[in-house]
PDB file of C-alpha atoms in Angstrom:
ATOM      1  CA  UNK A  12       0.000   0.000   0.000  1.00 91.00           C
ATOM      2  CA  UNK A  13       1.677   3.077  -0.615  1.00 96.00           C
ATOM      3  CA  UNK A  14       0.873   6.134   1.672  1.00 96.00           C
ATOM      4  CA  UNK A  15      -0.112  10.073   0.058  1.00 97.00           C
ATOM      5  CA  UNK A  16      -0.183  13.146   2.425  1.00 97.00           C
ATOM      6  CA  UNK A  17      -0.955  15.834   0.049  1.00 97.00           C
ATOM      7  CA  UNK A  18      -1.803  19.503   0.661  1.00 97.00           C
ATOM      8  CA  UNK A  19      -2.536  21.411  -2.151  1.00 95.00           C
ATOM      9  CA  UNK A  20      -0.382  21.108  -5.329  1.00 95.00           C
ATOM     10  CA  UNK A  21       2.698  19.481  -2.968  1.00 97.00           C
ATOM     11  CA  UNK A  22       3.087  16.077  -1.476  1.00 97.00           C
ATOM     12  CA  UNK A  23       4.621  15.352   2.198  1.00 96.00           C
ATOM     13  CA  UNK A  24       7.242  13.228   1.774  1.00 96.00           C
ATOM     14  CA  UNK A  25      10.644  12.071   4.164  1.00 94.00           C
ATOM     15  CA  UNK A  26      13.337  13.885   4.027  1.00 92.00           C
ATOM     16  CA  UNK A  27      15.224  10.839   2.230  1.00 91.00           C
ATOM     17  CA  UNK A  28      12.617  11.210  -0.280  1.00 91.00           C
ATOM     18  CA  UNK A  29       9.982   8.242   0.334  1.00 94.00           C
ATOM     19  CA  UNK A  30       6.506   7.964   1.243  1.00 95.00           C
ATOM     20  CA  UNK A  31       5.276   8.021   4.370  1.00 94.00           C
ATOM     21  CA  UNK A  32       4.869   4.365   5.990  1.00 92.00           C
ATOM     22  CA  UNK A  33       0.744   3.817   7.758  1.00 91.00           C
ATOM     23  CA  UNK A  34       2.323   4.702  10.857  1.00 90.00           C
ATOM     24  CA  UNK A  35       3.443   8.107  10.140  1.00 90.00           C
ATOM     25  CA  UNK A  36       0.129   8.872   8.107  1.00 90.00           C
ATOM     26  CA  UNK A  37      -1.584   8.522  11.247  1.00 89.00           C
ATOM     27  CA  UNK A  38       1.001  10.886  12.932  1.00 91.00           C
ATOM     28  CA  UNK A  39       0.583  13.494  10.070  1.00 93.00           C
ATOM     29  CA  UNK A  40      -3.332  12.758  10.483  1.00 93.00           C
ATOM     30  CA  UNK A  41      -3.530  13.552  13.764  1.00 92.00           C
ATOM     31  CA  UNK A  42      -1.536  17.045  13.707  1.00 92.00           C
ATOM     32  CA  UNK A  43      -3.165  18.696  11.020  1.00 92.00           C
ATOM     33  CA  UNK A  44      -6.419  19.780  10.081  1.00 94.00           C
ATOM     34  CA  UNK A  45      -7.717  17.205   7.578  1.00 95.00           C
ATOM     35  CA  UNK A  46      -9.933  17.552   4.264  1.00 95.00           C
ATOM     36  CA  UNK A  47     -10.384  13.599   2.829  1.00 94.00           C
ATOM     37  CA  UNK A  48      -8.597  10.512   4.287  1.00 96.00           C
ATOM     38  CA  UNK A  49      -9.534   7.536   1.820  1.00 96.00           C
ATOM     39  CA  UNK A  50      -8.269   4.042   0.489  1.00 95.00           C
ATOM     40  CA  UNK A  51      -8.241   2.926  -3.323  1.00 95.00           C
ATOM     41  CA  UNK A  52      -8.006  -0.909  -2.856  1.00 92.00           C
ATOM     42  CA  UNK A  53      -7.365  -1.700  -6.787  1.00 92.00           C
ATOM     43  CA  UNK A  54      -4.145   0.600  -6.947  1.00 94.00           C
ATOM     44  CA  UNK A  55      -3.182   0.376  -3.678  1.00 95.00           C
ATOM     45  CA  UNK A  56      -3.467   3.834  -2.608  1.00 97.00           C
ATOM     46  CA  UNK A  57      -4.099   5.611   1.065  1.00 97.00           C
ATOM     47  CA  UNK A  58      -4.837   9.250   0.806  1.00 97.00           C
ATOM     48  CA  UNK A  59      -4.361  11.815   3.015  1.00 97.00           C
ATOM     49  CA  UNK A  60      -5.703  15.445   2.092  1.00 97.00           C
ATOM     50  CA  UNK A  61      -4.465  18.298   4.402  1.00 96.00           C
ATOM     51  CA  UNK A  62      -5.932  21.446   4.925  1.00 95.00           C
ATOM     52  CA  UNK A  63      -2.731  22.472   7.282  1.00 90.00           C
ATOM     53  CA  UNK A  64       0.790  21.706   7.082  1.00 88.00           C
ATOM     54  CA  UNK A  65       1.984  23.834  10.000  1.00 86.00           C
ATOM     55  CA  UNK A  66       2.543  20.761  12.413  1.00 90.00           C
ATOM     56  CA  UNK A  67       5.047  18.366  10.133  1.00 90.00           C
ATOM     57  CA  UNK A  68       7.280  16.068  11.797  1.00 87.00           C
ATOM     58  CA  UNK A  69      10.892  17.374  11.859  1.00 87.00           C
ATOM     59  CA  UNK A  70      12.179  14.602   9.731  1.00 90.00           C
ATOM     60  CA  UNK A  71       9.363  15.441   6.629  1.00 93.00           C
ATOM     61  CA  UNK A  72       9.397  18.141   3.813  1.00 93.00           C
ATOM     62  CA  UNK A  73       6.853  19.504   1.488  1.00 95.00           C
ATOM     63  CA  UNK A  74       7.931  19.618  -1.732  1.00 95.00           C
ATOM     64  CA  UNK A  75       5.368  20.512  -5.367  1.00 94.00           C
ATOM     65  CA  UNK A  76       4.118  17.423  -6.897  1.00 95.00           C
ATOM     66  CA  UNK A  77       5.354  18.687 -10.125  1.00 91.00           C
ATOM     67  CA  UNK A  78       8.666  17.685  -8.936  1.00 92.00           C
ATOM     68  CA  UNK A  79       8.265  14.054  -7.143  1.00 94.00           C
ATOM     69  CA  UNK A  80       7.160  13.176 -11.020  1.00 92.00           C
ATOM     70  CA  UNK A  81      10.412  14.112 -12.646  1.00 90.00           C
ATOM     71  CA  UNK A  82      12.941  12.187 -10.352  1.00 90.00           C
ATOM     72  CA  UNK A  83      10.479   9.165 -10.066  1.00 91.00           C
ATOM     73  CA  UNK A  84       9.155   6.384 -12.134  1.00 90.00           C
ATOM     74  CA  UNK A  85       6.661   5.951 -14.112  1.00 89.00           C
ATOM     75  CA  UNK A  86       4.267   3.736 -12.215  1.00 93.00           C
ATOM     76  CA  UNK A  87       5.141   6.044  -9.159  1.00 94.00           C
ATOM     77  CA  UNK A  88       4.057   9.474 -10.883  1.00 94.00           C
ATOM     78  CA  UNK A  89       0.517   7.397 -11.756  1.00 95.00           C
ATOM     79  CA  UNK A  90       0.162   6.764  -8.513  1.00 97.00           C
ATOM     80  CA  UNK A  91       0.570  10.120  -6.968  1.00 97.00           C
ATOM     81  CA  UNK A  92      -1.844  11.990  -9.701  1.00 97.00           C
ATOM     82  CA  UNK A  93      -4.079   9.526  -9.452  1.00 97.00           C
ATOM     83  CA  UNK A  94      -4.076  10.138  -5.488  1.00 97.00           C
ATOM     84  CA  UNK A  95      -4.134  14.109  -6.032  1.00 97.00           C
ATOM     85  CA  UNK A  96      -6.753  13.178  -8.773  1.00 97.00           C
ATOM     86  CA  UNK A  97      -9.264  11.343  -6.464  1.00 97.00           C
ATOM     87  CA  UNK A  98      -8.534  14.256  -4.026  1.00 97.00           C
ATOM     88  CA  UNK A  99     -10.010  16.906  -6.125  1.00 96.00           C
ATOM     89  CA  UNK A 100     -12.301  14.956  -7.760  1.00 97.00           C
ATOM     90  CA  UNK A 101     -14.056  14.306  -3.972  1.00 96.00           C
ATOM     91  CA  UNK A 102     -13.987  17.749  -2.612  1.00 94.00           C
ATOM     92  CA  UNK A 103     -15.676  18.863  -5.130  1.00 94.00           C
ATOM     93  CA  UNK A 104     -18.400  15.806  -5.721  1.00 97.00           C
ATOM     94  CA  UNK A 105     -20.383  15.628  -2.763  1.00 96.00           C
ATOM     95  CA  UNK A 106     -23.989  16.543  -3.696  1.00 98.00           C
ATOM     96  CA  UNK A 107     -25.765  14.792  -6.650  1.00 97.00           C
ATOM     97  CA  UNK A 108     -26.107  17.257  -9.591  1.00 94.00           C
ATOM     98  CA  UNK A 109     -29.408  15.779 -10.490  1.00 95.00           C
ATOM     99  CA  UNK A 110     -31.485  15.943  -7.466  1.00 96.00           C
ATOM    100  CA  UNK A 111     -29.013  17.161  -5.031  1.00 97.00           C
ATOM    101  CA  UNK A 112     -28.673  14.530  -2.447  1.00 98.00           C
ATOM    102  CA  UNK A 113     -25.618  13.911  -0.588  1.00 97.00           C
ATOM    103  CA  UNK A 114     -23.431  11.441  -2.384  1.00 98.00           C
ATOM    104  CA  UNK A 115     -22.441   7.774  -0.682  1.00 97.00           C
ATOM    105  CA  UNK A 116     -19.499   6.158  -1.215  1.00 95.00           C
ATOM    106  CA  UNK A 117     -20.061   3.140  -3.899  1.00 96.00           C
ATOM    107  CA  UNK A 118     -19.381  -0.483  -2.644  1.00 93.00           C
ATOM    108  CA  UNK A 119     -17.426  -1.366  -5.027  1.00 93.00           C
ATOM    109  CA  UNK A 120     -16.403   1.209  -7.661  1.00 94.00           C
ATOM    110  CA  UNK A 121     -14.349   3.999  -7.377  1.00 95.00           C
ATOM    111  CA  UNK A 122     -17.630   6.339  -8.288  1.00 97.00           C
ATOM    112  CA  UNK A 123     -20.218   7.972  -5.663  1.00 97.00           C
ATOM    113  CA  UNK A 124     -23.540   7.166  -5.612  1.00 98.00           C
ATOM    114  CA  UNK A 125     -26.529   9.129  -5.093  1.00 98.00           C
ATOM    115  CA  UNK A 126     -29.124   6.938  -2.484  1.00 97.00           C
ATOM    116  CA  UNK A 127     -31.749   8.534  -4.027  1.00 97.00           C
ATOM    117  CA  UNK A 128     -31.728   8.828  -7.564  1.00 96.00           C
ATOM    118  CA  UNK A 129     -29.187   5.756  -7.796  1.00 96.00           C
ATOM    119  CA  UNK A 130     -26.883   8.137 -10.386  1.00 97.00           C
ATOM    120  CA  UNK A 131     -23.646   6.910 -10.322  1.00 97.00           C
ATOM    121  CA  UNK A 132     -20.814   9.333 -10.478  1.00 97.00           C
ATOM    122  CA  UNK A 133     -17.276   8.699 -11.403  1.00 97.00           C
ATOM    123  CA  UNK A 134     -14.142  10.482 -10.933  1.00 96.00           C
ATOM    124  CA  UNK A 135     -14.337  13.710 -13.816  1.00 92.00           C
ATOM    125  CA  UNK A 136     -11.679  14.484 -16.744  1.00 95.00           C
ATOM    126  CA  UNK A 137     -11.402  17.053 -18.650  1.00 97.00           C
ATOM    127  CA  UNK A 138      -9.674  16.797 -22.076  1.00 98.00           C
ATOM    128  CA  UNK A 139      -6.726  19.055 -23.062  1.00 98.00           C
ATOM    129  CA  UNK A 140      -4.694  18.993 -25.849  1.00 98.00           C
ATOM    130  CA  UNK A 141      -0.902  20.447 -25.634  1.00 98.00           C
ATOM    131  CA  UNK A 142       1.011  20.822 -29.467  1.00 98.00           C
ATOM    132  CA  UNK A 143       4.182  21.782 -30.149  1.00 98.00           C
ATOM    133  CA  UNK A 144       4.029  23.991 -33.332  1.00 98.00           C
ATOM    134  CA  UNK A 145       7.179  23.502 -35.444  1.00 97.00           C
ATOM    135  CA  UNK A 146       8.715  25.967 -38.513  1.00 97.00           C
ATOM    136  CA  UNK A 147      11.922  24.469 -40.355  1.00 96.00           C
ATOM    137  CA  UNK A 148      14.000  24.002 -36.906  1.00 94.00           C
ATOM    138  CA  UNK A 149      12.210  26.195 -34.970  1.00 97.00           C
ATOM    139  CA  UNK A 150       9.630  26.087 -32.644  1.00 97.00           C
ATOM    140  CA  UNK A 151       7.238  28.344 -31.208  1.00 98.00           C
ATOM    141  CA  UNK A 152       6.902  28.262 -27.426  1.00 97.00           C
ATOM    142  CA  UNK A 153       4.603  30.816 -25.252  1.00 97.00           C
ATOM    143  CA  UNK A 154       4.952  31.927 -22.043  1.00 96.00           C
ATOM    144  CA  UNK A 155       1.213  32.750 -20.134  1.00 94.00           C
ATOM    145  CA  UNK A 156      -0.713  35.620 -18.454  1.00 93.00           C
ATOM    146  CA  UNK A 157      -1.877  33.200 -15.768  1.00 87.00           C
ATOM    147  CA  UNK A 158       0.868  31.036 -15.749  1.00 81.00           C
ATOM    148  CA  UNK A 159       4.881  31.795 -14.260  1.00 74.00           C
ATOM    149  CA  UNK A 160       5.945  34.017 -16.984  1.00 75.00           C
ATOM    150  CA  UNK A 161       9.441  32.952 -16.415  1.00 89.00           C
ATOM    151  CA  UNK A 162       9.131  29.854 -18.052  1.00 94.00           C
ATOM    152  CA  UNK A 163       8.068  29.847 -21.759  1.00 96.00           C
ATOM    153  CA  UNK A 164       5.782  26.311 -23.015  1.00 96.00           C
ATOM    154  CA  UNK A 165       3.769  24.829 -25.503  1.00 97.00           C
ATOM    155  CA  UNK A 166       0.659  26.148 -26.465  1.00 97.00           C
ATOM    156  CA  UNK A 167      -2.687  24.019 -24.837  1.00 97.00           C
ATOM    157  CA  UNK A 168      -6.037  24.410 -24.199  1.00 97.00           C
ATOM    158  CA  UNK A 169      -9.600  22.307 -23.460  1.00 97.00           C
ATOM    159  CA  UNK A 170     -11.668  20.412 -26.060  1.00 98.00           C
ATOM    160  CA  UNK A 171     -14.733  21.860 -26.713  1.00 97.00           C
ATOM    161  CA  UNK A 172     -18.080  19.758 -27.033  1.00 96.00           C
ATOM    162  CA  UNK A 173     -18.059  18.612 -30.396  1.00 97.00           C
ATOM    163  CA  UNK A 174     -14.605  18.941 -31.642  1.00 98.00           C
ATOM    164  CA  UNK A 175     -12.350  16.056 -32.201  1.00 98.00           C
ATOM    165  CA  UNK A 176      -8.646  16.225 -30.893  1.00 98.00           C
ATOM    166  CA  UNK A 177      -7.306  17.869 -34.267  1.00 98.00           C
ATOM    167  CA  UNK A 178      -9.793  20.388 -34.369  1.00 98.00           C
ATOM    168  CA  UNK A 179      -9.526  21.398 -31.110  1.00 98.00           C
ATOM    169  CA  UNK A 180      -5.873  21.858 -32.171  1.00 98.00           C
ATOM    170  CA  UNK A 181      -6.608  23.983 -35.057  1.00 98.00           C
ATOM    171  CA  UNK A 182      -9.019  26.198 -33.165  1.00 98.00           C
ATOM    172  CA  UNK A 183      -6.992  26.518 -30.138  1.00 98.00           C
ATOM    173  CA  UNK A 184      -3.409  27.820 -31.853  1.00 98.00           C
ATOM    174  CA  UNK A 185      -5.805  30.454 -34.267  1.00 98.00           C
ATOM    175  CA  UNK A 186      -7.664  31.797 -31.029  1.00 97.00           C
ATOM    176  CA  UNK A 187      -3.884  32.406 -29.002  1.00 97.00           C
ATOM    177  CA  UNK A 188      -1.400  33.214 -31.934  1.00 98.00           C
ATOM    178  CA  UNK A 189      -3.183  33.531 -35.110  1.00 97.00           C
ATOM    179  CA  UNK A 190      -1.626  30.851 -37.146  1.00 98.00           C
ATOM    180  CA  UNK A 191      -3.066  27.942 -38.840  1.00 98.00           C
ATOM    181  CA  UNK A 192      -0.945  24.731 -39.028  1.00 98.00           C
ATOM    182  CA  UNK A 193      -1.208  21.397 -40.987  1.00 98.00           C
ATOM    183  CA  UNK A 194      -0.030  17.994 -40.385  1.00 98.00           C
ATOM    184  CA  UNK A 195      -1.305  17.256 -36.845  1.00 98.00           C
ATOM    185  CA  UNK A 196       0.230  14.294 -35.764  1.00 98.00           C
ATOM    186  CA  UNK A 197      -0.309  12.742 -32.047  1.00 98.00           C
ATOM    187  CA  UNK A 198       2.614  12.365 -29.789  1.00 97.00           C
ATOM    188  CA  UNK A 199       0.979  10.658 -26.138  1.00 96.00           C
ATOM    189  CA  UNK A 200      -0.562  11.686 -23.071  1.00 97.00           C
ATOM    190  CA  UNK A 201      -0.510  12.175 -19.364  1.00 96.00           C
ATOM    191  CA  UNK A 202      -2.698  12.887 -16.607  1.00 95.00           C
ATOM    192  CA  UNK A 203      -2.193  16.507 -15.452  1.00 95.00           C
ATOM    193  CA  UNK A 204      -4.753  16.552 -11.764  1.00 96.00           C
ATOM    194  CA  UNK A 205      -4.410  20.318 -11.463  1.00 93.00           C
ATOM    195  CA  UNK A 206      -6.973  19.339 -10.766  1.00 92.00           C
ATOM    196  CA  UNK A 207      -8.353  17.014 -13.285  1.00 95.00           C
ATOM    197  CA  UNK A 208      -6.864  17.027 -17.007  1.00 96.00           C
ATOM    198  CA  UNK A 209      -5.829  14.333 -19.584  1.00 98.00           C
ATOM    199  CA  UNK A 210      -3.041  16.213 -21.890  1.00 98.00           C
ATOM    200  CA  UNK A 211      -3.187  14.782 -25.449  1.00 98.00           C
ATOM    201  CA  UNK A 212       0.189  15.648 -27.229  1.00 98.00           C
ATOM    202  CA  UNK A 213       0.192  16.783 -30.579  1.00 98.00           C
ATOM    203  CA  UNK A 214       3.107  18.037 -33.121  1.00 98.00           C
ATOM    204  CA  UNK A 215       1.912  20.206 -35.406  1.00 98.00           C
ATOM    205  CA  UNK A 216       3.630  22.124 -38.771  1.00 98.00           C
ATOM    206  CA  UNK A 217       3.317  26.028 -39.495  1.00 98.00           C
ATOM    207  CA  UNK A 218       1.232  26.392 -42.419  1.00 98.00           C
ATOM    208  CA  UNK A 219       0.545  30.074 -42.601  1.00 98.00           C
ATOM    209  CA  UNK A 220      -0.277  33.932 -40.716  1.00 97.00           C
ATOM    210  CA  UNK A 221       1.732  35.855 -38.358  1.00 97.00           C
ATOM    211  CA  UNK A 222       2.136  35.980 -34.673  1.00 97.00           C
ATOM    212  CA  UNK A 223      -1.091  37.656 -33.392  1.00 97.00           C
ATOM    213  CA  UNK A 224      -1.497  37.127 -29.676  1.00 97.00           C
ATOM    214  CA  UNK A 225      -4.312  36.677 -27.832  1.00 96.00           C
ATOM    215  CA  UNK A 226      -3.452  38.787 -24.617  1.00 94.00           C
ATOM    216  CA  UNK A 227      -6.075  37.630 -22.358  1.00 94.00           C
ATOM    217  CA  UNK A 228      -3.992  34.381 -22.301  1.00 94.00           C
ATOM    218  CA  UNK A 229      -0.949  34.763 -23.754  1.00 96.00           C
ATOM    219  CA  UNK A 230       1.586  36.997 -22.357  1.00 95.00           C
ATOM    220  CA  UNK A 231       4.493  36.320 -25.339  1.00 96.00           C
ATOM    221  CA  UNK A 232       4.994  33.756 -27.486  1.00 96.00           C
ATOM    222  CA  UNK A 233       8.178  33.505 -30.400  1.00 96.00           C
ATOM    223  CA  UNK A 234       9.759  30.926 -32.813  1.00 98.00           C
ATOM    224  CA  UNK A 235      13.238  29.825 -31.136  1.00 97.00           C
ATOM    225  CA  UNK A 236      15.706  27.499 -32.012  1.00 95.00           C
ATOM    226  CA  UNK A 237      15.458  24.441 -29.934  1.00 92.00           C
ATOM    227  CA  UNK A 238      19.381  24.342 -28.939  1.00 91.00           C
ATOM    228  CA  UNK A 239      18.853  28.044 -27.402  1.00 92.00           C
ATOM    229  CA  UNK A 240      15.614  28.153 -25.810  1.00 90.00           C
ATOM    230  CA  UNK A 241      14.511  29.847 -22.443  1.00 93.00           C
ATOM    231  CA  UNK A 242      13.597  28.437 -19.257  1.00 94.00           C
ATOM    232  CA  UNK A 243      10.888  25.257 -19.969  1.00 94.00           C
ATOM    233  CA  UNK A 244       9.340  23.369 -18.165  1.00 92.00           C
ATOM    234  CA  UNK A 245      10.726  20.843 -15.889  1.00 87.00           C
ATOM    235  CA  UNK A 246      11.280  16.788 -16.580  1.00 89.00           C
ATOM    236  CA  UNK A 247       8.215  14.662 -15.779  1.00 89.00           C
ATOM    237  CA  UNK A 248       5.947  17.046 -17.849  1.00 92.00           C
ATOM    238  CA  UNK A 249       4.595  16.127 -21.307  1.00 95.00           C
ATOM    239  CA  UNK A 250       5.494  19.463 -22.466  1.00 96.00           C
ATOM    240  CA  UNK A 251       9.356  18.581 -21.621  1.00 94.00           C
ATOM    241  CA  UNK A 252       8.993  15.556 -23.501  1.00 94.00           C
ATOM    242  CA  UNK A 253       7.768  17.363 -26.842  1.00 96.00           C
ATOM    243  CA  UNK A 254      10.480  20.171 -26.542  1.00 95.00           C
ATOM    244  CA  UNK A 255      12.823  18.196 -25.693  1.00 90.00           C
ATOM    245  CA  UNK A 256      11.398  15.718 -28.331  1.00 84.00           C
ATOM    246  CA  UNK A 257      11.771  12.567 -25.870  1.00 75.00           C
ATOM    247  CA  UNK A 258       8.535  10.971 -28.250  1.00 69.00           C
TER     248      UNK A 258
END
C-alpha cells in the first residue's frame, strides 16, 4: 500500500525522499487539520488530504508534486496523480447534480452514488490537448498571463463539445497566436490533476499567418531554435517531452 499526504499542489514526503509508511500517516493525520482521508483498494493507494501543514514532523518536507514526477518512475508518478486526482475529484463531488442529495461512497467502484436517484458518479476528466508547433527548426513556445511568466511552453487548451482532438488543435493555436498549421500528428498523453486534465500531445507544422497574440492568455509567445531556448518546463511534464522531443 503506498501512503499520500498531500496539501494542495505538494506532497509530504521524508526527508530521504519516500513515502510516508501507515504509521506516520496517522502521525501526520492527527496534527493537522484534515480535508479527505480515503483508500483505493485496486491501486493500492491511502490518501491523506491536508488542509494544514503547519505541524510536520521534523524529519518530513513539502515539496510541489510537479517535482516528485520528474525524479520518479513511471508507475510512481501514476500513482501520486491519481491520489491528487481522487482528491479533487471528492472535494468537489459531494452533492448529486441531479437531485441534489448527498453522495455515498459506492461499494465497489471507485464512483459515488446518489441513495436517491441511484446516479452513479465517477471520478471527472477534462480533455486538453498540448502541441508543439514547429517551422523548419524552430519552434514556437509561449509563455502565459496566468501562468509563471518565467518559463516559456507549448501552447494548450480544453476540447470543446463537439470537436475532435485535431480540431480542437486547429481552433486553439488560431484563437492564441493567429496561425493555422497542418499535419497534426499525435505524440501521447498524461494525466495533469491540477486538478483534473488528460493532456493529449500533438506536433503540429506552421502552415501560414503571423504571430497575433491573444493577450487575455498569452503573455508572449516567439519561434526559437530548440538548442537556445529559455527556461521550460521541468522533466516529468509532457510538455518537456515534446520540446525536448523525448517521443
Amino acid at each position: 500500500m503506498s501512503c499520500f499526504v498531500l496539501y494542495e499542489k505538494d506532497i509530504i514526503l521524508k526527508r530521504d525522499g519516500t513515502l510516508p509508511e501507515f504509521a506516520d500517516l496517522e502521525k501526520i493525520k492527527s496534527l493537522n487539520s484534515v480535508d479527505e482521508y480515503f483508500e483505493e483498494k485496486q491501486n493500492a493507494i491511502k490518501v491523506l488530504g491536508l488542509t494544514s501543514k503547519d505541524n510536520l514532523p521534523e524529519d518530513y518536507e513539502i515539496i510541489p508534486l510537479r517535482e516528485y514526477i520528474a525524479t520518479h518512475t513511471e508507475e510512481e508518478g501514476f500513482k501520486a496523480f491519481r491520489a491528487k486526482g481522487l482528491w479533487s475529484w471528492r472535494k468537489a463531488t459531494k452533492f448529486c447534480s441531479a437531485c441534489g442529495a448527498e453522495l455515498k461512497e459506492h461499494t465497489v467502484l471507485t464512483a459515488r452514488e446518489c441513495p436517491k436517484c441511484k446516479r452513479v458518479i465517477f471520478p471527472r476528466i477534462e480533455p486538453c490537448v498540448i502541441v508543439l508547433v514547429t517551422k523548419g527548426e524552430e519552434i514556437l513556445l509561449a509563455s502565459h498571463v496566468y501562468r509563471n511568466q518565467d518559463v516559456y511552453t507549448c501552447l494548450a487548451g480544453f476540447i470543446e463539445a463537439g470537436e475532435s482532438a485535431e480540431q480542437a488543435v486547429e481552433r486553439e493555436i488560431f484563437e492564441e497566436t493567429g496561425i493555422k498549421v497542418k499535419n497534426i500528428t499525435y505524440r501521447g498523453s498524461q494525466s495533469w490533476p491540477f486538478p483534473d486534465q488528460l493532456m493529449l500531445a500533438f506536433t503540429a507544422e506552421y502552415e501560414s499567418g503571423d504571430l497575433k497574440l491573444q493577450k487575455e492568455e498569452i503573455a508572449d509567445a516567439r519561434w526559437f531554435d530548440p538548442k537556445n531556448c529559455p527556461t521550460t518546463p521541468k522533466p516529468g511534464s509532457i510538455s518537456y517531452k515534446l520540446i525536448h522531443k523525448q517521443f
